């Protein structure tokens, strides 16, 4: 400011006065460029073109005065000091002048005060301008912060991923709409800490307290965590979620809280489970297909080979011809039976879908015993049952009937020739299954020798007993297609126990 | 039943003593009939039939022990039999001194066309060939 020349607009009609003032300023080392005007028009033009930094004004001018000049200045866009330099004025005028906004007034007989007044006024305006600028900048910054905060809040709130934050004490600070949806509730922030979830479980479905949740550990240990967890909502539905609690540190490296993004992977998980189940089913089908291949190369091939062989020795000895034709017919008949059996097995395998309903054990046993009436009375079998622990199971009725029929008729077929046959059927309830056990005191099975053959299609362990090796294969196929399993305990000449496990609730997958 | 079987075996052995013979081990009488007709009508072989692999094994052991008669030229062995099946028969056979057995050709004769069975049969040293039923004159020619 000192180096640059101050542009002073001087409103004065007395030439001697103006010269005096110019000299005085010069003497005081105030480098300045003074423009002298003495009419309203000159003054207005100068304000516009000269762009003064300060105005010195005499009060009385011909057809113009200082108050008018001040008003013109204040209406302009210049914000500069206005100093009255005048001869003696009345006390009242001085008051009016100050009220109107004159920054200072100097009496011409005390001009020595002028340089200081000029410097002070300029300084005052400079400081004021600075202050206003700072104020303006502050305001702008505040607005920018406000806007960005608004954007940020909107972003967090509308983010499809669930997000919430906690302070270092675990108090829940912010959570978004998606978090609320995921929790299925609005947390009570005055009581709840670490998470807004109703209940938490780990991957193995073991309950997890909020204090040991990933978020709590991230804050307490100051580490970033990525962990799969199950959230249970108040309505009982469960969601698989991957939590990403990330601690926030202040400038001193002290934890001030953490944010946690929760990604809902339930759909992916369910899709995965479905895929795995599909793979399992496909593998099973594939294995069965392999069995079919084996079956065709053995069971179907046998009567064919026999027919071919018999045909090749036809007429070698005409006396044998009738015998040969009979045997060919027999083989053809076998072939037909095998094809029919295959048809039964295939149709069971392909009808996986069916209506599930509550199937009562008592009723089904009665139906099967009616159908097996003749076999039961011929073998003099005594059949007892106990369904106190589980009265039935939710399953497909036809399958269940067929399973019970085959297991029971098998037990009757393989009775010991001596001694009475006793078959006991009872049900038990287990964690995931209802188990139906059929125990007999029949001939039993050497499981070490025949364990793998037992459920195979067309596998006959005992060639002296009629049958085609279809029954137990059907039992296994049907139980497995119901999502269950079959277990066998047996001792030769002591008896067997077939345990059929059927799932309690087939739709227990997370909804 | 067993006594009758033994008697018939003795008879078979007597008849077999004079000529080259073929042993048939198969539980299916129809298969045995077909095989006997094919062999006896077209070749100068006698056939000895066993419907029980276990008994066939006992007989073979006896022949080996007593050297009373020449071992069969060919043994046709079925796979799918009750009690002792073809594979089990082979397992037992492998426990016997191979030197003597090397002279007879063991041929698997089964209705199976399963590749796994063919592969498995190759894993037995004593097995000479694998033939799918029915036995034909052409197949037999290629074996002798």
XYZ file of N, CA and C in Angstrom, chain A residues 206-351:
438
model
N -24.391 -71.220 15.160
C -24.190 -71.084 16.607
C -24.442 -69.615 16.962
N -25.275 -69.342 17.989
C -25.571 -67.947 18.336
C -24.314 -67.128 18.640
N -24.337 -65.864 18.228
C -23.220 -64.950 18.450
C -23.796 -63.732 19.182
N -23.160 -63.327 20.295
C -23.667 -62.147 21.006
C -23.227 -60.896 20.267
N -23.956 -59.791 20.501
C -23.593 -58.541 19.846
C -22.193 -58.098 20.262
N -21.828 -58.390 21.514
C -20.507 -57.979 22.020
C -19.369 -58.730 21.344
N -19.674 -59.896 20.756
C -18.599 -60.633 20.084
C -18.840 -60.666 18.579
N -19.719 -59.774 18.115
C -19.992 -59.719 16.677
C -18.774 -59.153 15.942
N -18.681 -59.344 14.645
C -17.527 -58.830 13.894
C -17.312 -57.330 14.120
N -18.408 -56.548 14.172
C -18.306 -55.102 14.368
C -17.626 -54.798 15.701
N -18.064 -55.496 16.768
C -17.499 -55.261 18.087
C -16.010 -55.602 18.095
N -15.674 -56.712 17.444
C -14.266 -57.128 17.418
C -13.424 -56.156 16.616
N -14.008 -55.657 15.517
C -13.254 -54.707 14.680
C -12.909 -53.459 15.493
N -13.861 -52.980 16.313
C -13.630 -51.765 17.093
C -12.689 -52.058 18.269
N -12.958 -53.164 18.957
C -12.136 -53.466 20.138
C -10.697 -53.792 19.750
N -10.528 -54.479 18.629
C -9.176 -54.901 18.257
C -8.547 -53.968 17.224
N -9.349 -53.053 16.683
C -8.812 -52.098 15.712
C -8.391 -52.738 14.402
N -9.136 -53.791 14.002
C -8.773 -54.457 12.740
C -9.974 -54.501 11.807
N -9.648 -54.573 10.529
C -10.670 -54.700 9.504
C -11.056 -56.182 9.430
N -12.343 -56.456 9.365
C -12.788 -57.854 9.371
C -13.714 -58.091 8.186
N -13.634 -59.297 7.640
C -14.614 -59.706 6.633
C -15.107 -61.070 7.056
N -16.398 -61.176 7.349
C -16.871 -62.423 7.934
C -18.313 -62.709 7.560
N -18.581 -63.991 7.363
C -19.944 -64.394 7.036
C -20.708 -64.621 8.335
N -21.942 -64.156 8.349
C -22.742 -64.277 9.573
C -24.210 -64.410 9.180
N -24.997 -64.941 10.101
C -26.434 -65.065 9.808
C -27.197 -64.091 10.701
N -28.058 -63.290 10.090
C -28.891 -62.346 10.840
C -30.296 -62.911 10.907
N -30.836 -62.959 12.116
C -32.231 -63.384 12.245
C -33.080 -62.156 12.510
N -34.157 -62.024 11.764
C -35.062 -60.896 11.945
C -36.109 -61.245 13.006
N -36.787 -60.230 13.507
C -37.812 -60.510 14.515
C -38.895 -61.455 13.991
N -39.106 -61.482 12.661
C -40.153 -62.382 12.136
C -39.643 -63.805 11.939
N -38.382 -64.054 12.350
C -37.849 -65.412 12.309
C -37.109 -65.765 11.030
N -37.201 -64.913 9.995
C -36.479 -65.230 8.767
C -34.989 -64.967 8.980
N -34.190 -65.722 8.272
C -32.740 -65.590 8.420
C -32.109 -65.152 7.104
N -31.067 -64.321 7.221
C -30.342 -63.860 6.042
C -28.860 -64.159 6.208
N -28.268 -64.689 5.150
C -26.814 -64.848 5.125
C -26.196 -63.520 4.726
N -25.224 -63.057 5.506
C -24.652 -61.736 5.279
C -23.129 -61.813 5.403
N -22.448 -61.076 4.520
C -21.006 -60.914 4.727
C -20.792 -59.522 5.311
N -20.221 -59.455 6.528
C -19.991 -58.189 7.214
C -18.589 -57.691 6.887
N -18.489 -56.365 6.728
C -17.177 -55.755 6.464
C -16.914 -54.610 7.434
N -16.829 -54.864 8.742
C -16.560 -53.755 9.650
C -15.130 -53.224 9.467
N -15.019 -51.909 9.327
C -13.726 -51.270 9.108
C -13.571 -50.138 10.125
N -12.567 -50.215 11.012
C -12.420 -49.173 12.026
C -11.967 -47.845 11.413
N -12.390 -46.756 12.057
C -11.976 -45.420 11.634
C -11.064 -44.845 12.725
N -9.922 -44.268 12.299
C -8.973 -43.717 13.266
C -8.949 -42.199 13.126
N -8.701 -41.508 14.226
C -8.530 -40.072 14.132
C -7.069 -39.753 13.824
N -6.744 -38.443 13.815
C -5.397 -38.016 13.470
C -4.323 -38.636 14.352
N -4.671 -38.912 15.608
C -3.676 -39.476 16.530
C -3.610 -40.995 16.452
N -4.368 -41.570 15.549
C -4.342 -43.024 15.402
C -5.210 -43.739 16.424
N -6.130 -42.995 17.035
C -7.009 -43.618 18.028
C -8.344 -43.952 17.343
N -8.885 -45.137 17.680
C -10.143 -45.560 17.054
C -11.286 -44.671 17.512
N -12.001 -44.118 16.540
C -13.156 -43.314 16.918
C -14.466 -44.017 16.562
N -14.347 -45.183 15.975
C -15.547 -45.939 15.625
C -15.267 -46.847 14.445
N -16.352 -47.294 13.801
C -16.184 -48.151 12.630
C -17.432 -48.087 11.775
N -17.220 -48.339 10.492
C -18.368 -48.476 9.615
C -18.466 -49.940 9.223
N -19.666 -50.389 8.960
C -19.860 -51.787 8.621
C -20.784 -51.900 7.421
N -20.240 -52.465 6.359
C -21.093 -52.716 5.200
C -21.506 -54.182 5.244
N -22.804 -54.402 5.124
C -23.318 -55.770 5.218
C -23.892 -56.167 3.861
N -23.268 -57.183 3.256
C -23.740 -57.635 1.945
C -24.595 -58.889 2.140
N -25.823 -58.798 1.677
C -26.756 -59.916 1.800
C -26.465 -60.941 0.701
N -26.026 -62.119 1.114
C -25.670 -63.140 0.110
C -26.646 -64.322 0.165
N -27.792 -64.092 0.768
C -28.747 -65.205 0.921
C -29.125 -65.837 -0.414
N -29.408 -64.949 -1.391
C -29.843 -65.489 -2.696
C -28.727 -66.318 -3.326
N -27.508 -65.783 -3.247
C -26.359 -66.490 -3.824
C -26.189 -67.825 -3.126
N -26.309 -67.751 -1.785
C -26.149 -68.948 -0.969
C -27.187 -70.002 -1.356
N -28.429 -69.563 -1.444
C -29.481 -70.509 -1.795
C -29.250 -71.091 -3.188
N -28.818 -70.212 -4.088
C -28.536 -70.678 -5.447
C -27.431 -71.725 -5.402
N -26.437 -71.473 -4.516
C -25.337 -72.412 -4.356
C -25.821 -73.750 -3.843
N -26.654 -73.671 -2.814
C -27.202 -74.900 -2.235
C -27.960 -75.659 -3.311
N -28.743 -74.913 -4.087
C -29.503 -75.553 -5.154
C -28.577 -76.201 -6.172
N -27.497 -75.465 -6.505
C -26.538 -76.002 -7.470
C -25.921 -77.279 -6.934
N -25.529 -77.245 -5.632
C -24.911 -78.428 -5.043
C -25.881 -79.602 -5.048
N -27.142 -79.296 -4.718
C -28.136 -80.353 -4.715
C -28.316 -80.917 -6.122
N -28.281 -79.994 -7.083
C -28.430 -80.404 -8.472
C -27.267 -81.303 -8.882
N -26.069 -80.893 -8.475
C -24.883 -81.690 -8.794
C -25.018 -83.075 -8.173
N -25.451 -83.100 -6.902
C -25.650 -84.372 -6.208
C -26.629 -85.255 -6.973
N -27.746 -84.616 -7.352
C -28.777 -85.384 -8.058
C -28.256 -85.893 -9.383
N -27.488 -85.016 -10.074
C -26.947 -85.416 -11.370
C -25.960 -86.565 -11.200
N -25.138 -86.467 -10.129
C -24.166 -87.534 -9.906
C -24.866 -88.853 -9.636
N -25.937 -88.741 -8.835
C -26.705 -89.939 -8.516
C -27.283 -90.538 -9.792
N -27.863 -89.654 -10.613
C -28.460 -90.104 -11.879
C -27.400 -90.760 -12.758
N -26.236 -90.137 -12.731
C -25.147 -90.644 -13.551
C -24.738 -92.038 -13.103
N -24.669 -92.191 -11.769
C -24.312 -93.471 -11.208
C -25.358 -94.509 -11.598
N -26.605 -94.073 -11.498
C -27.691 -94.988 -11.852
C -27.620 -95.384 -13.321
N -27.228 -94.409 -14.119
C -27.081 -94.685 -15.545
C -26.005 -95.744 -15.759
N -24.941 -95.608 -14.976
C -23.860 -96.595 -15.027
C -24.395 -97.975 -14.659
N -25.224 -98.006 -13.611
C -25.828 -99.274 -13.193
C -26.690 -99.848 -14.308
N -27.351 -98.927 -15.010
C -28.190 -99.389 -16.118
C -27.345 -100.040 -17.199
N -26.216 -99.417 -17.457
C -25.313 -99.980 -18.459
C -24.890 -101.382 -18.059
N -24.524 -101.507 -16.779
C -24.096 -102.798 -16.251
C -25.216 -103.827 -16.384
N -26.423 -103.342 -16.012
C -27.590 -104.201 -16.028
C -27.877 -104.731 -17.436
N -27.759 -103.815 -18.398
C -28.047 -104.208 -19.776
C -27.018 -105.225 -20.256
N -25.738 -104.980 -19.869
C -24.713 -105.919 -20.352
C -24.753 -107.245 -19.600
N -25.447 -107.302 -18.475
C -25.549 -108.575 -17.768
C -26.944 -109.180 -17.837
N -27.885 -108.500 -17.200
C -29.199 -109.112 -17.034
C -29.959 -109.283 -18.342
N -29.880 -108.267 -19.197
C -30.591 -108.390 -20.466
C -29.860 -109.324 -21.406
N -28.537 -109.305 -21.279
C -27.716 -110.100 -22.193
C -27.914 -111.603 -21.955
N -28.155 -111.987 -20.696
C -28.212 -113.408 -20.358
C -29.284 -114.175 -21.144
N -30.555 -113.731 -21.084
C -31.554 -114.476 -21.878
C -31.309 -114.383 -23.386
N -30.732 -113.262 -23.823
C -30.447 -113.124 -25.261
C -29.417 -114.165 -25.689
N -28.360 -114.258 -24.873
C -27.317 -115.237 -25.183
C -27.898 -116.649 -25.200
N -28.824 -116.855 -24.270
C -29.422 -118.187 -24.174
C -30.255 -118.508 -25.429
N -31.032 -117.537 -25.872
C -31.846 -117.731 -27.075
C -30.955 -118.008 -28.283
N -29.895 -117.182 -28.384
C -28.971 -117.371 -29.507
C -28.336 -118.757 -29.482
N -27.927 -119.161 -28.282
C -27.292 -120.481 -28.136
C -28.245 -121.602 -28.496
N -29.451 -121.496 -27.962
C -30.439 -122.548 -28.231
C -30.754 -122.623 -29.723
N -30.886 -121.484 -30.338
C -31.196 -121.457 -31.774
C -30.084 -122.135 -32.569
N -28.850 -121.974 -32.097
C -27.721 -122.516 -32.868
C -27.648 -124.049 -32.807
N -28.259 -124.653 -31.778
C -28.227 -126.132 -31.722
C -29.568 -126.741 -32.142
N -30.435 -125.909 -32.693
C -31.724 -126.438 -33.171
C -31.484 -127.435 -34.293
N -32.180 -128.554 -34.209
C -32.098 -129.609 -35.245
C -30.803 -130.404 -35.220
N -29.914 -130.116 -34.288
C -28.723 -130.980 -34.167
C -29.186 -132.371 -33.800
N -30.084 -132.407 -32.827
C -30.733 -133.662 -32.465
C -32.233 -133.375 -32.453
N -32.949 -133.819 -33.532
C -34.374 -133.455 -33.655
C -35.187 -133.810 -32.418
N -34.750 -134.788 -31.670
C -35.499 -135.166 -30.477
C -35.502 -134.030 -29.442
N -34.483 -133.220 -29.521
C -34.354 -132.129 -28.533
C -35.084 -130.853 -28.944
N -35.562 -130.835 -30.171
C -36.133 -129.578 -30.695
C -37.236 -128.983 -29.822
N -38.138 -129.861 -29.372
C -39.239 -129.342 -28.548
C -38.701 -128.675 -27.282
N -37.731 -129.377 -26.685
C -37.099 -128.849 -25.475
C -36.482 -127.475 -25.753
N -35.782 -127.390 -26.906
C -35.108 -126.135 -27.255
C -36.121 -125.005 -27.439
N -37.195 -125.296 -28.126
C -38.226 -124.262 -28.351
C -38.823 -123.814 -27.018
N -39.075 -124.795 -26.132
C -39.617 -124.443 -24.810
C -38.666 -123.506 -24.076
N -37.379 -123.845 -24.147
C -36.386 -123.039 -23.423
C -36.245 -121.634 -24.027
N -36.378 -121.588 -25.359
C -36.322 -120.264 -26.014
C -37.492 -119.416 -25.530
N -38.676 -120.050 -25.453
C -39.852 -119.312 -24.984
C -39.645 -118.839 -23.543
N -39.041 -119.706 -22.742
C -38.773 -119.371 -21.344
C -37.852 -118.153 -21.253
N -36.792 -118.197 -22.074
C -35.822 -117.083 -22.064
C -36.480 -115.785 -22.522
N -37.330 -115.916 -23.548
C -38.023 -114.727 -24.051
C -38.923 -114.147 -22.962
N -39.509 -115.035 -22.200
C -40.366 -114.624 -21.095
C -39.557 -113.886 -20.014
N -38.388 -114.450 -19.713
C -37.479 -113.792 -18.747
C -37.163 -112.381 -19.220
N -36.855 -112.324 -20.500
C -36.489 -111.040 -21.114
C -37.620 -110.030 -20.919
N -38.815 -110.512 -21.154
C -39.984 -109.651 -21.023
C -40.130 -109.140 -19.584
N -39.947 -110.069 -18.629
C -40.061 -109.680 -17.220
C -39.027 -108.620 -16.844
N -37.829 -108.815 -17.336
C -36.759 -107.862 -17.013
C -37.102 -106.479 -17.565
N -37.588 -106.467 -18.809
C -37.949 -105.178 -19.416
C -39.060 -104.512 -18.614
N -39.994 -105.287 -18.130
C -41.074 -104.718 -17.308
C -40.532 -104.141 -15.998
N -39.621 -104.882 -15.391
C -39.025 -104.397 -14.141
C -38.265 -103.098 -14.370
N -37.519 -103.070 -15.441
C -36.761 -101.843 -15.752
C -37.735 -100.687 -15.889
N -38.831 -100.958 -16.543
C -39.843 -99.920 -16.725
C -40.354 -99.389 -15.382
N -40.595 -100.313 -14.439
C -41.055 -99.895 -13.105
C -40.014 -98.995 -12.443
N -38.784 -99.458 -12.464
C -37.707 -98.717 -11.796
C -37.533 -97.348 -12.435
N -37.544 -97.315 -13.756
C -37.346 -96.040 -14.443
C -38.487 -95.081 -14.113
N -39.695 -95.595 -14.071
C -40.820 -94.685 -13.813
C -40.762 -94.131 -12.394
N -40.251 -94.918 -11.451
C -40.082 -94.408 -10.084
C -39.027 -93.301 -10.076
N -37.952 -93.547 -10.765
C -36.863 -92.567 -10.759
C -37.273 -91.246 -11.378
N -38.146 -91.327 -12.351
C -38.496 -90.096 -13.058
C -39.629 -89.315 -12.413
N -40.258 -89.898 -11.385
C -41.363 -89.167 -10.777
C -40.951 -88.664 -9.408
